Amino acid sequence: MVNRIDATFDDTGSWKESDVVPSGTAPAPEGEKQKLSSLDPVLRITTVNTERTFKGGMQGSALALYTMVYHNDPSKSSEMPMASYTGIMFFKGTVQGSKEGEATFTSSGTWGKDGQMRAVGEWTLVPGTLTGGLVDALGDKGVVKGGYSTAGHTDCQCWLEIGA
């Protein structure tokens, strides 16, 4: 049986995104985005560091670190670029009233797919990263995964599925 936990999170205004500049590539001029390819003016790689505050079935805070690749939307349904990303999220808090603990999740997703200005992501618990009260709340319960879908930085709908 799968137990679903619903929550929301807010990015705390700490979104920090930096261009990745490959070795041997000249940095972009001040105020311009770094381009990786003269043939594809959209292709861009960045790193992101952001902090989050969780409410609801998950309560606590998290640090998320992503590598993002901005590229053309392969669906061709939009002239806008989209981004694909992967990374980790370190969560410290409680789940469904458990005692406080920590957990690390891998994360992957997209932003801007099909021209929609929304992020859709998935999380999967990294085995062996549970501490404190989250060991009892999430450990030995089967696969722990979750995700989110959001069009902004506040009241982002998210969930965990335990035993999936």
mmCIF file with all atom_site columns, C-alpha atoms in Angstrom:
data_model
loop_
_atom_site.group_PDB
_atom_site.id
_atom_site.type_symbol
_atom_site.label_atom_id
_atom_site.label_alt_id
_atom_site.label_comp_id
_atom_site.label_asym_id
_atom_site.label_entity_id
_atom_site.label_seq_id
_atom_site.pdbx_PDB_ins_code
_atom_site.Cartn_x
_atom_site.Cartn_y
_atom_site.Cartn_z
_atom_site.occupancy
_atom_site.B_iso_or_equiv
_atom_site.pdbx_formal_charge
_atom_site.auth_seq_id
_atom_site.auth_comp_id
_atom_site.auth_asym_id
_atom_site.auth_atom_id
_atom_site.pdbx_PDB_model_num
ATOM 1   C CA . MET A 1 1   ? 0.000  0.000  0.000   1.00 0.00 ? 1   MET A CA 1
ATOM 2   C CA . VAL A 1 2   ? 1.275  3.459  -0.910  1.00 0.00 ? 2   VAL A CA 1
ATOM 3   C CA . ASN A 1 3   ? 0.987  6.221  1.669   1.00 0.00 ? 3   ASN A CA 1
ATOM 4   C CA . ARG A 1 4   ? 0.860  9.686  0.079   1.00 0.00 ? 4   ARG A CA 1
ATOM 5   C CA . ILE A 1 5   ? 1.886  12.766 2.049   1.00 0.00 ? 5   ILE A CA 1
ATOM 6   C CA . ASP A 1 6   ? 0.960  16.197 0.669   1.00 0.00 ? 6   ASP A CA 1
ATOM 7   C CA . ALA A 1 7   ? 2.805  19.407 1.518   1.00 0.00 ? 7   ALA A CA 1
ATOM 8   C CA . THR A 1 8   ? 3.819  22.770 0.097   1.00 0.00 ? 8   THR A CA 1
ATOM 9   C CA . PHE A 1 9   ? 7.157  24.533 -0.057  1.00 0.00 ? 9   PHE A CA 1
ATOM 10  C CA . ASP A 1 10  ? 8.321  28.079 -0.614  1.00 0.00 ? 10  ASP A CA 1
ATOM 11  C CA . ASP A 1 11  ? 11.689 29.011 -2.064  1.00 0.00 ? 11  ASP A CA 1
ATOM 12  C CA . THR A 1 12  ? 12.976 31.439 0.557   1.00 0.00 ? 12  THR A CA 1
ATOM 13  C CA . GLY A 1 13  ? 14.165 34.045 -1.945  1.00 0.00 ? 13  GLY A CA 1
ATOM 14  C CA . SER A 1 14  ? 17.602 32.513 -2.008  1.00 0.00 ? 14  SER A CA 1
ATOM 15  C CA . TRP A 1 15  ? 17.565 31.297 -5.647  1.00 0.00 ? 15  TRP A CA 1
ATOM 16  C CA . LYS A 1 16  ? 21.162 31.652 -6.844  1.00 0.00 ? 16  LYS A CA 1
ATOM 17  C CA . GLU A 1 17  ? 21.828 30.650 -10.453 1.00 0.00 ? 17  GLU A CA 1
ATOM 18  C CA . SER A 1 18  ? 25.285 30.835 -12.018 1.00 0.00 ? 18  SER A CA 1
ATOM 19  C CA . ASP A 1 19  ? 26.437 30.113 -15.550 1.00 0.00 ? 19  ASP A CA 1
ATOM 20  C CA . VAL A 1 20  ? 28.845 27.243 -16.119 1.00 0.00 ? 20  VAL A CA 1
ATOM 21  C CA . VAL A 1 21  ? 31.724 28.415 -18.295 1.00 0.00 ? 21  VAL A CA 1
ATOM 22  C CA . PRO A 1 22  ? 33.578 25.518 -19.966 1.00 0.00 ? 22  PRO A CA 1
ATOM 23  C CA . SER A 1 23  ? 37.367 25.612 -19.946 1.00 0.00 ? 23  SER A CA 1
ATOM 24  C CA . GLY A 1 24  ? 38.660 27.577 -22.924 1.00 0.00 ? 24  GLY A CA 1
ATOM 25  C CA . THR A 1 25  ? 35.392 29.508 -23.374 1.00 0.00 ? 25  THR A CA 1
ATOM 26  C CA . ALA A 1 26  ? 35.382 33.269 -22.966 1.00 0.00 ? 26  ALA A CA 1
ATOM 27  C CA . PRO A 1 27  ? 32.937 34.445 -20.277 1.00 0.00 ? 27  PRO A CA 1
ATOM 28  C CA . ALA A 1 28  ? 29.836 36.286 -21.490 1.00 0.00 ? 28  ALA A CA 1
ATOM 29  C CA . PRO A 1 29  ? 29.971 40.091 -21.406 1.00 0.00 ? 29  PRO A CA 1
ATOM 30  C CA . GLU A 1 30  ? 28.533 41.721 -18.268 1.00 0.00 ? 30  GLU A CA 1
ATOM 31  C CA . GLY A 1 31  ? 24.732 41.424 -18.202 1.00 0.00 ? 31  GLY A CA 1
ATOM 32  C CA . GLU A 1 32  ? 24.551 38.717 -20.898 1.00 0.00 ? 32  GLU A CA 1
ATOM 33  C CA . LYS A 1 33  ? 23.839 35.009 -20.495 1.00 0.00 ? 33  LYS A CA 1
ATOM 34  C CA . GLN A 1 34  ? 26.658 32.555 -21.152 1.00 0.00 ? 34  GLN A CA 1
ATOM 35  C CA . LYS A 1 35  ? 26.187 30.705 -24.460 1.00 0.00 ? 35  LYS A CA 1
ATOM 36  C CA . LEU A 1 36  ? 27.842 27.351 -25.049 1.00 0.00 ? 36  LEU A CA 1
ATOM 37  C CA . SER A 1 37  ? 27.298 27.022 -28.776 1.00 0.00 ? 37  SER A CA 1
ATOM 38  C CA . SER A 1 38  ? 27.494 29.440 -31.662 1.00 0.00 ? 38  SER A CA 1
ATOM 39  C CA . LEU A 1 39  ? 25.177 27.067 -33.574 1.00 0.00 ? 39  LEU A CA 1
ATOM 40  C CA . ASP A 1 40  ? 22.508 26.931 -30.859 1.00 0.00 ? 40  ASP A CA 1
ATOM 41  C CA . PRO A 1 41  ? 21.939 30.330 -29.217 1.00 0.00 ? 41  PRO A CA 1
ATOM 42  C CA . VAL A 1 42  ? 19.718 28.801 -26.508 1.00 0.00 ? 42  VAL A CA 1
ATOM 43  C CA . LEU A 1 43  ? 22.062 26.111 -25.125 1.00 0.00 ? 43  LEU A CA 1
ATOM 44  C CA . ARG A 1 44  ? 23.196 27.155 -21.658 1.00 0.00 ? 44  ARG A CA 1
ATOM 45  C CA . ILE A 1 45  ? 24.249 25.302 -18.484 1.00 0.00 ? 45  ILE A CA 1
ATOM 46  C CA . THR A 1 46  ? 23.818 26.721 -14.991 1.00 0.00 ? 46  THR A CA 1
ATOM 47  C CA . THR A 1 47  ? 24.124 25.629 -11.383 1.00 0.00 ? 47  THR A CA 1
ATOM 48  C CA . VAL A 1 48  ? 21.413 26.541 -8.876  1.00 0.00 ? 48  VAL A CA 1
ATOM 49  C CA . ASN A 1 49  ? 21.492 26.746 -5.091  1.00 0.00 ? 49  ASN A CA 1
ATOM 50  C CA . THR A 1 50  ? 18.177 27.435 -3.322  1.00 0.00 ? 50  THR A CA 1
ATOM 51  C CA . GLU A 1 51  ? 16.679 27.009 0.131   1.00 0.00 ? 51  GLU A CA 1
ATOM 52  C CA . ARG A 1 52  ? 13.101 25.919 0.816   1.00 0.00 ? 52  ARG A CA 1
ATOM 53  C CA . THR A 1 53  ? 10.647 25.961 3.705   1.00 0.00 ? 53  THR A CA 1
ATOM 54  C CA . PHE A 1 54  ? 8.096  23.107 3.896   1.00 0.00 ? 54  PHE A CA 1
ATOM 55  C CA . LYS A 1 55  ? 4.586  23.146 5.436   1.00 0.00 ? 55  LYS A CA 1
ATOM 56  C CA . GLY A 1 56  ? 1.888  20.487 5.712   1.00 0.00 ? 56  GLY A CA 1
ATOM 57  C CA . GLY A 1 57  ? 2.732  16.788 5.803   1.00 0.00 ? 57  GLY A CA 1
ATOM 58  C CA . MET A 1 58  ? 6.423  17.690 5.509   1.00 0.00 ? 58  MET A CA 1
ATOM 59  C CA . GLN A 1 59  ? 7.608  20.438 7.855   1.00 0.00 ? 59  GLN A CA 1
ATOM 60  C CA . GLY A 1 60  ? 11.124 21.788 7.862   1.00 0.00 ? 60  GLY A CA 1
ATOM 61  C CA . SER A 1 61  ? 13.705 23.218 5.521   1.00 0.00 ? 61  SER A CA 1
ATOM 62  C CA . ALA A 1 62  ? 15.773 22.025 2.598   1.00 0.00 ? 62  ALA A CA 1
ATOM 63  C CA . LEU A 1 63  ? 18.763 22.962 0.511   1.00 0.00 ? 63  LEU A CA 1
ATOM 64  C CA . ALA A 1 64  ? 18.421 22.078 -3.188  1.00 0.00 ? 64  ALA A CA 1
ATOM 65  C CA . LEU A 1 65  ? 21.352 22.032 -5.616  1.00 0.00 ? 65  LEU A CA 1
ATOM 66  C CA . TYR A 1 66  ? 20.698 21.632 -9.341  1.00 0.00 ? 66  TYR A CA 1
ATOM 67  C CA . THR A 1 67  ? 22.530 21.585 -12.636 1.00 0.00 ? 67  THR A CA 1
ATOM 68  C CA . MET A 1 68  ? 20.245 23.013 -15.329 1.00 0.00 ? 68  MET A CA 1
ATOM 69  C CA . VAL A 1 69  ? 20.545 22.761 -19.107 1.00 0.00 ? 69  VAL A CA 1
ATOM 70  C CA . TYR A 1 70  ? 18.552 25.336 -21.083 1.00 0.00 ? 70  TYR A CA 1
ATOM 71  C CA . HIS A 1 71  ? 17.723 24.120 -24.584 1.00 0.00 ? 71  HIS A CA 1
ATOM 72  C CA . ASN A 1 72  ? 15.137 24.259 -27.355 1.00 0.00 ? 72  ASN A CA 1
ATOM 73  C CA . ASP A 1 73  ? 11.834 22.533 -26.574 1.00 0.00 ? 73  ASP A CA 1
ATOM 74  C CA . PRO A 1 74  ? 11.906 19.278 -28.602 1.00 0.00 ? 74  PRO A CA 1
ATOM 75  C CA . SER A 1 75  ? 8.095  19.297 -28.853 1.00 0.00 ? 75  SER A CA 1
ATOM 76  C CA . LYS A 1 76  ? 8.374  22.427 -31.041 1.00 0.00 ? 76  LYS A CA 1
ATOM 77  C CA . SER A 1 77  ? 5.152  23.599 -29.386 1.00 0.00 ? 77  SER A CA 1
ATOM 78  C CA . SER A 1 78  ? 6.863  26.716 -28.113 1.00 0.00 ? 78  SER A CA 1
ATOM 79  C CA . GLU A 1 79  ? 9.427  29.238 -29.272 1.00 0.00 ? 79  GLU A CA 1
ATOM 80  C CA . MET A 1 80  ? 10.525 29.590 -25.647 1.00 0.00 ? 80  MET A CA 1
ATOM 81  C CA . PRO A 1 81  ? 13.501 27.599 -24.381 1.00 0.00 ? 81  PRO A CA 1
ATOM 82  C CA . MET A 1 82  ? 12.982 24.996 -21.701 1.00 0.00 ? 82  MET A CA 1
ATOM 83  C CA . ALA A 1 83  ? 15.305 23.622 -19.043 1.00 0.00 ? 83  ALA A CA 1
ATOM 84  C CA . SER A 1 84  ? 16.037 20.095 -17.910 1.00 0.00 ? 84  SER A CA 1
ATOM 85  C CA . TYR A 1 85  ? 17.664 19.667 -14.516 1.00 0.00 ? 85  TYR A CA 1
ATOM 86  C CA . THR A 1 86  ? 19.043 17.164 -12.061 1.00 0.00 ? 86  THR A CA 1
ATOM 87  C CA . GLY A 1 87  ? 20.427 17.485 -8.564  1.00 0.00 ? 87  GLY A CA 1
ATOM 88  C CA . ILE A 1 88  ? 19.973 16.743 -4.888  1.00 0.00 ? 88  ILE A CA 1
ATOM 89  C CA . MET A 1 89  ? 17.818 18.054 -2.061  1.00 0.00 ? 89  MET A CA 1
ATOM 90  C CA . PHE A 1 90  ? 18.871 17.809 1.592   1.00 0.00 ? 90  PHE A CA 1
ATOM 91  C CA . PHE A 1 91  ? 15.751 17.938 3.835   1.00 0.00 ? 91  PHE A CA 1
ATOM 92  C CA . LYS A 1 92  ? 15.781 18.524 7.601   1.00 0.00 ? 92  LYS A CA 1
ATOM 93  C CA . GLY A 1 93  ? 12.462 18.320 9.419   1.00 0.00 ? 93  GLY A CA 1
ATOM 94  C CA . THR A 1 94  ? 9.498  16.092 10.158  1.00 0.00 ? 94  THR A CA 1
ATOM 95  C CA . VAL A 1 95  ? 7.124  13.973 8.073   1.00 0.00 ? 95  VAL A CA 1
ATOM 96  C CA . GLN A 1 96  ? 3.551  13.468 9.315   1.00 0.00 ? 96  GLN A CA 1
ATOM 97  C CA . GLY A 1 97  ? 4.435  14.559 12.855  1.00 0.00 ? 97  GLY A CA 1
ATOM 98  C CA . SER A 1 98  ? 7.524  12.349 13.199  1.00 0.00 ? 98  SER A CA 1
ATOM 99  C CA . LYS A 1 99  ? 10.482 13.405 15.290  1.00 0.00 ? 99  LYS A CA 1
ATOM 100 C CA . GLU A 1 100 ? 12.945 15.610 13.425  1.00 0.00 ? 100 GLU A CA 1
ATOM 101 C CA . GLY A 1 101 ? 15.433 13.960 11.121  1.00 0.00 ? 101 GLY A CA 1
ATOM 102 C CA . GLU A 1 102 ? 17.256 14.378 7.842   1.00 0.00 ? 102 GLU A CA 1
ATOM 103 C CA . ALA A 1 103 ? 16.983 12.841 4.375   1.00 0.00 ? 103 ALA A CA 1
ATOM 104 C CA . THR A 1 104 ? 18.647 13.365 1.014   1.00 0.00 ? 104 THR A CA 1
ATOM 105 C CA . PHE A 1 105 ? 16.763 12.995 -2.269  1.00 0.00 ? 105 PHE A CA 1
ATOM 106 C CA . THR A 1 106 ? 17.899 12.943 -5.881  1.00 0.00 ? 106 THR A CA 1
ATOM 107 C CA . SER A 1 107 ? 15.838 15.282 -8.030  1.00 0.00 ? 107 SER A CA 1
ATOM 108 C CA . SER A 1 108 ? 15.176 15.680 -11.741 1.00 0.00 ? 108 SER A CA 1
ATOM 109 C CA . GLY A 1 109 ? 12.689 17.597 -13.808 1.00 0.00 ? 109 GLY A CA 1
ATOM 110 C CA . THR A 1 110 ? 11.869 20.198 -16.420 1.00 0.00 ? 110 THR A CA 1
ATOM 111 C CA . TRP A 1 111 ? 10.919 23.859 -16.565 1.00 0.00 ? 111 TRP A CA 1
ATOM 112 C CA . GLY A 1 112 ? 9.140  25.522 -19.488 1.00 0.00 ? 112 GLY A CA 1
ATOM 113 C CA . LYS A 1 113 ? 8.174  22.304 -21.290 1.00 0.00 ? 113 LYS A CA 1
ATOM 114 C CA . ASP A 1 114 ? 5.549  22.892 -24.010 1.00 0.00 ? 114 ASP A CA 1
ATOM 115 C CA . GLY A 1 115 ? 5.846  26.627 -23.362 1.00 0.00 ? 115 GLY A CA 1
ATOM 116 C CA . GLN A 1 116 ? 4.384  26.357 -19.861 1.00 0.00 ? 116 GLN A CA 1
ATOM 117 C CA . MET A 1 117 ? 6.166  28.449 -17.266 1.00 0.00 ? 117 MET A CA 1
ATOM 118 C CA . ARG A 1 118 ? 6.103  25.711 -14.653 1.00 0.00 ? 118 ARG A CA 1
ATOM 119 C CA . ALA A 1 119 ? 8.575  23.349 -13.032 1.00 0.00 ? 119 ALA A CA 1
ATOM 120 C CA . VAL A 1 120 ? 7.703  19.661 -12.756 1.00 0.00 ? 120 VAL A CA 1
ATOM 121 C CA . GLY A 1 121 ? 10.095 17.491 -10.780 1.00 0.00 ? 121 GLY A CA 1
ATOM 122 C CA . GLU A 1 122 ? 10.530 14.108 -9.153  1.00 0.00 ? 122 GLU A CA 1
ATOM 123 C CA . TRP A 1 123 ? 12.395 13.115 -5.975  1.00 0.00 ? 123 TRP A CA 1
ATOM 124 C CA . THR A 1 124 ? 13.759 9.728  -4.921  1.00 0.00 ? 124 THR A CA 1
ATOM 125 C CA . LEU A 1 125 ? 15.190 9.031  -1.466  1.00 0.00 ? 125 LEU A CA 1
ATOM 126 C CA . VAL A 1 126 ? 18.907 8.228  -1.491  1.00 0.00 ? 126 VAL A CA 1
ATOM 127 C CA . PRO A 1 127 ? 19.243 4.959  0.493   1.00 0.00 ? 127 PRO A CA 1
ATOM 128 C CA . GLY A 1 128 ? 21.236 5.267  3.711   1.00 0.00 ? 128 GLY A CA 1
ATOM 129 C CA . THR A 1 129 ? 20.648 9.023  4.184   1.00 0.00 ? 129 THR A CA 1
ATOM 130 C CA . LEU A 1 130 ? 17.859 8.939  6.784   1.00 0.00 ? 130 LEU A CA 1
ATOM 131 C CA . THR A 1 131 ? 18.644 10.161 10.315  1.00 0.00 ? 131 THR A CA 1
ATOM 132 C CA . GLY A 1 132 ? 16.722 10.794 13.545  1.00 0.00 ? 132 GLY A CA 1
ATOM 133 C CA . GLY A 1 133 ? 12.933 10.526 13.467  1.00 0.00 ? 133 GLY A CA 1
ATOM 134 C CA . LEU A 1 134 ? 12.846 10.103 9.692   1.00 0.00 ? 134 LEU A CA 1
ATOM 135 C CA . VAL A 1 135 ? 14.363 6.620  10.077  1.00 0.00 ? 135 VAL A CA 1
ATOM 136 C CA . ASP A 1 136 ? 11.127 5.472  11.765  1.00 0.00 ? 136 ASP A CA 1
ATOM 137 C CA . ALA A 1 137 ? 8.880  7.577  9.499   1.00 0.00 ? 137 ALA A CA 1
ATOM 138 C CA . LEU A 1 138 ? 10.401 6.599  6.142   1.00 0.00 ? 138 LEU A CA 1
ATOM 139 C CA . GLY A 1 139 ? 12.849 3.716  6.644   1.00 0.00 ? 139 GLY A CA 1
ATOM 140 C CA . ASP A 1 140 ? 11.980 0.103  5.789   1.00 0.00 ? 140 ASP A CA 1
ATOM 141 C CA . LYS A 1 141 ? 8.736  1.233  4.129   1.00 0.00 ? 141 LYS A CA 1
ATOM 142 C CA . GLY A 1 142 ? 9.676  0.445  0.535   1.00 0.00 ? 142 GLY A CA 1
ATOM 143 C CA . VAL A 1 143 ? 10.572 3.010  -2.083  1.00 0.00 ? 143 VAL A CA 1
ATOM 144 C CA . VAL A 1 144 ? 10.180 6.636  -1.032  1.00 0.00 ? 144 VAL A CA 1
ATOM 145 C CA . LYS A 1 145 ? 9.650  9.011  -3.933  1.00 0.00 ? 145 LYS A CA 1
ATOM 146 C CA . GLY A 1 146 ? 7.774  12.197 -4.578  1.00 0.00 ? 146 GLY A CA 1
ATOM 147 C CA . GLY A 1 147 ? 7.685  15.321 -6.616  1.00 0.00 ? 147 GLY A CA 1
ATOM 148 C CA . TYR A 1 148 ? 6.241  18.726 -7.281  1.00 0.00 ? 148 TYR A CA 1
ATOM 149 C CA . SER A 1 149 ? 4.558  20.874 -9.886  1.00 0.00 ? 149 SER A CA 1
ATOM 150 C CA . THR A 1 150 ? 4.703  24.632 -9.587  1.00 0.00 ? 150 THR A CA 1
ATOM 151 C CA . ALA A 1 151 ? 4.384  27.848 -11.531 1.00 0.00 ? 151 ALA A CA 1
ATOM 152 C CA . GLY A 1 152 ? 6.116  30.010 -8.928  1.00 0.00 ? 152 GLY A CA 1
ATOM 153 C CA . HIS A 1 153 ? 8.337  30.160 -5.886  1.00 0.00 ? 153 HIS A CA 1
ATOM 154 C CA . THR A 1 154 ? 5.625  30.068 -3.185  1.00 0.00 ? 154 THR A CA 1
ATOM 155 C CA . ASP A 1 155 ? 2.937  27.550 -2.249  1.00 0.00 ? 155 ASP A CA 1
ATOM 156 C CA . CYS A 1 156 ? 4.579  24.932 -4.461  1.00 0.00 ? 156 CYS A CA 1
ATOM 157 C CA . GLN A 1 157 ? 2.508  21.730 -4.293  1.00 0.00 ? 157 GLN A CA 1
ATOM 158 C CA . CYS A 1 158 ? 4.628  18.687 -3.442  1.00 0.00 ? 158 CYS A CA 1
ATOM 159 C CA . TRP A 1 159 ? 4.177  15.143 -2.195  1.00 0.00 ? 159 TRP A CA 1
ATOM 160 C CA . LEU A 1 160 ? 5.927  12.025 -0.969  1.00 0.00 ? 160 LEU A CA 1
ATOM 161 C CA . GLU A 1 161 ? 4.792  8.484  -1.712  1.00 0.00 ? 161 GLU A CA 1
ATOM 162 C CA . ILE A 1 162 ? 5.990  5.897  0.783   1.00 0.00 ? 162 ILE A CA 1
ATOM 163 C CA . GLY A 1 163 ? 5.987  2.245  -0.228  1.00 0.00 ? 163 GLY A CA 1
ATOM 164 C CA . ALA A 1 164 ? 5.690  2.988  -3.937  1.00 0.00 ? 164 ALA A CA 1
#
